[in-house]
Amino acid sequence: PARPASGGDYRVLVVEDNAHVVEMYEYALRKLRGGTGGVGVVVEYAANGHDALLRLEEKPRIDLVMADIYMPVMDGFSLVERVKCDPNLMEIPVLVISAGGADARARALDLGADVYLQKPVQFGDIISTVRTLLHIGR
């Protein structure tokens, strides 16, 4: 199975200002740990794009960013743009999960988001998308 860049557990940074949504994502990500083919996943959080960028500059390296679009301080559009324009961060896959419409989807993907999932999102969609982005075998 694929291993994260850090060699240990996969690190997923959830960038979301709604605590209930954060809990849901963490529950979904915990499913990656269970069963055969389970992998180690460490979930970290940032309440906005600014806090996320600060974390992304630190070690250990984040393997995947899951971001909302509509947040205070720095929104998800700005976060995606900053990550994908930074040579040190541009290889990190970015999964955007938002209730935004077609315009938001198009803009996020244009800025470099790897995948855009529409809220409300199903656990299975989160899990399969994360597996794909992290190259985790079934």
PDB file of C-alpha atoms in Angstrom, residues 1-2 32 34-39 124-133 135-138:
ATOM      1  CA  PRO A   1       0.000   0.000   0.000  1.00  0.00           C
ATOM      2  CA  ALA A   2       1.017   3.606  -0.547  1.00  0.00           C
ATOM      3  CA  LEU A  32     -10.032   4.628   6.596  1.00  0.00           C
ATOM      4  CA  GLY A  34     -10.611   0.158  10.050  1.00  0.00           C
ATOM      5  CA  GLY A  35     -10.663  -3.218   8.391  1.00  0.00           C
ATOM      6  CA  THR A  36      -8.228  -4.741   5.955  1.00  0.00           C
ATOM      7  CA  GLY A  37      -6.322  -2.143   4.023  1.00  0.00           C
ATOM      8  CA  GLY A  38      -6.843   0.256   6.907  1.00  0.00           C
ATOM      9  CA  VAL A  39      -4.301   3.041   7.161  1.00  0.00           C
ATOM     10  CA  GLY A 124     -18.766   6.908   1.200  1.00  0.00           C
ATOM     11  CA  ASP A 125     -17.952   9.701  -1.239  1.00  0.00           C
ATOM     12  CA  ILE A 126     -15.545  11.291   1.237  1.00  0.00           C
ATOM     13  CA  ILE A 127     -13.840   7.961   1.953  1.00  0.00           C
ATOM     14  CA  SER A 128     -13.488   6.900  -1.685  1.00  0.00           C
ATOM     15  CA  THR A 129     -12.263  10.365  -2.740  1.00  0.00           C
ATOM     16  CA  VAL A 130      -9.680  10.497   0.056  1.00  0.00           C
ATOM     17  CA  ARG A 131      -8.490   6.987  -0.835  1.00  0.00           C
ATOM     18  CA  THR A 132      -8.068   8.057  -4.463  1.00  0.00           C
ATOM     19  CA  LEU A 133      -6.259  11.317  -3.650  1.00  0.00           C
ATOM     20  CA  HIS A 135      -3.413   6.571  -3.563  1.00  0.00           C
ATOM     21  CA  ILE A 136      -4.575   4.159  -0.845  1.00  0.00           C
ATOM     22  CA  GLY A 137      -5.465   0.728  -2.178  1.00  0.00           C
ATOM     23  CA  ARG A 138      -8.866  -0.745  -1.442  1.00  0.00           C
TER      24      ARG A 138
END
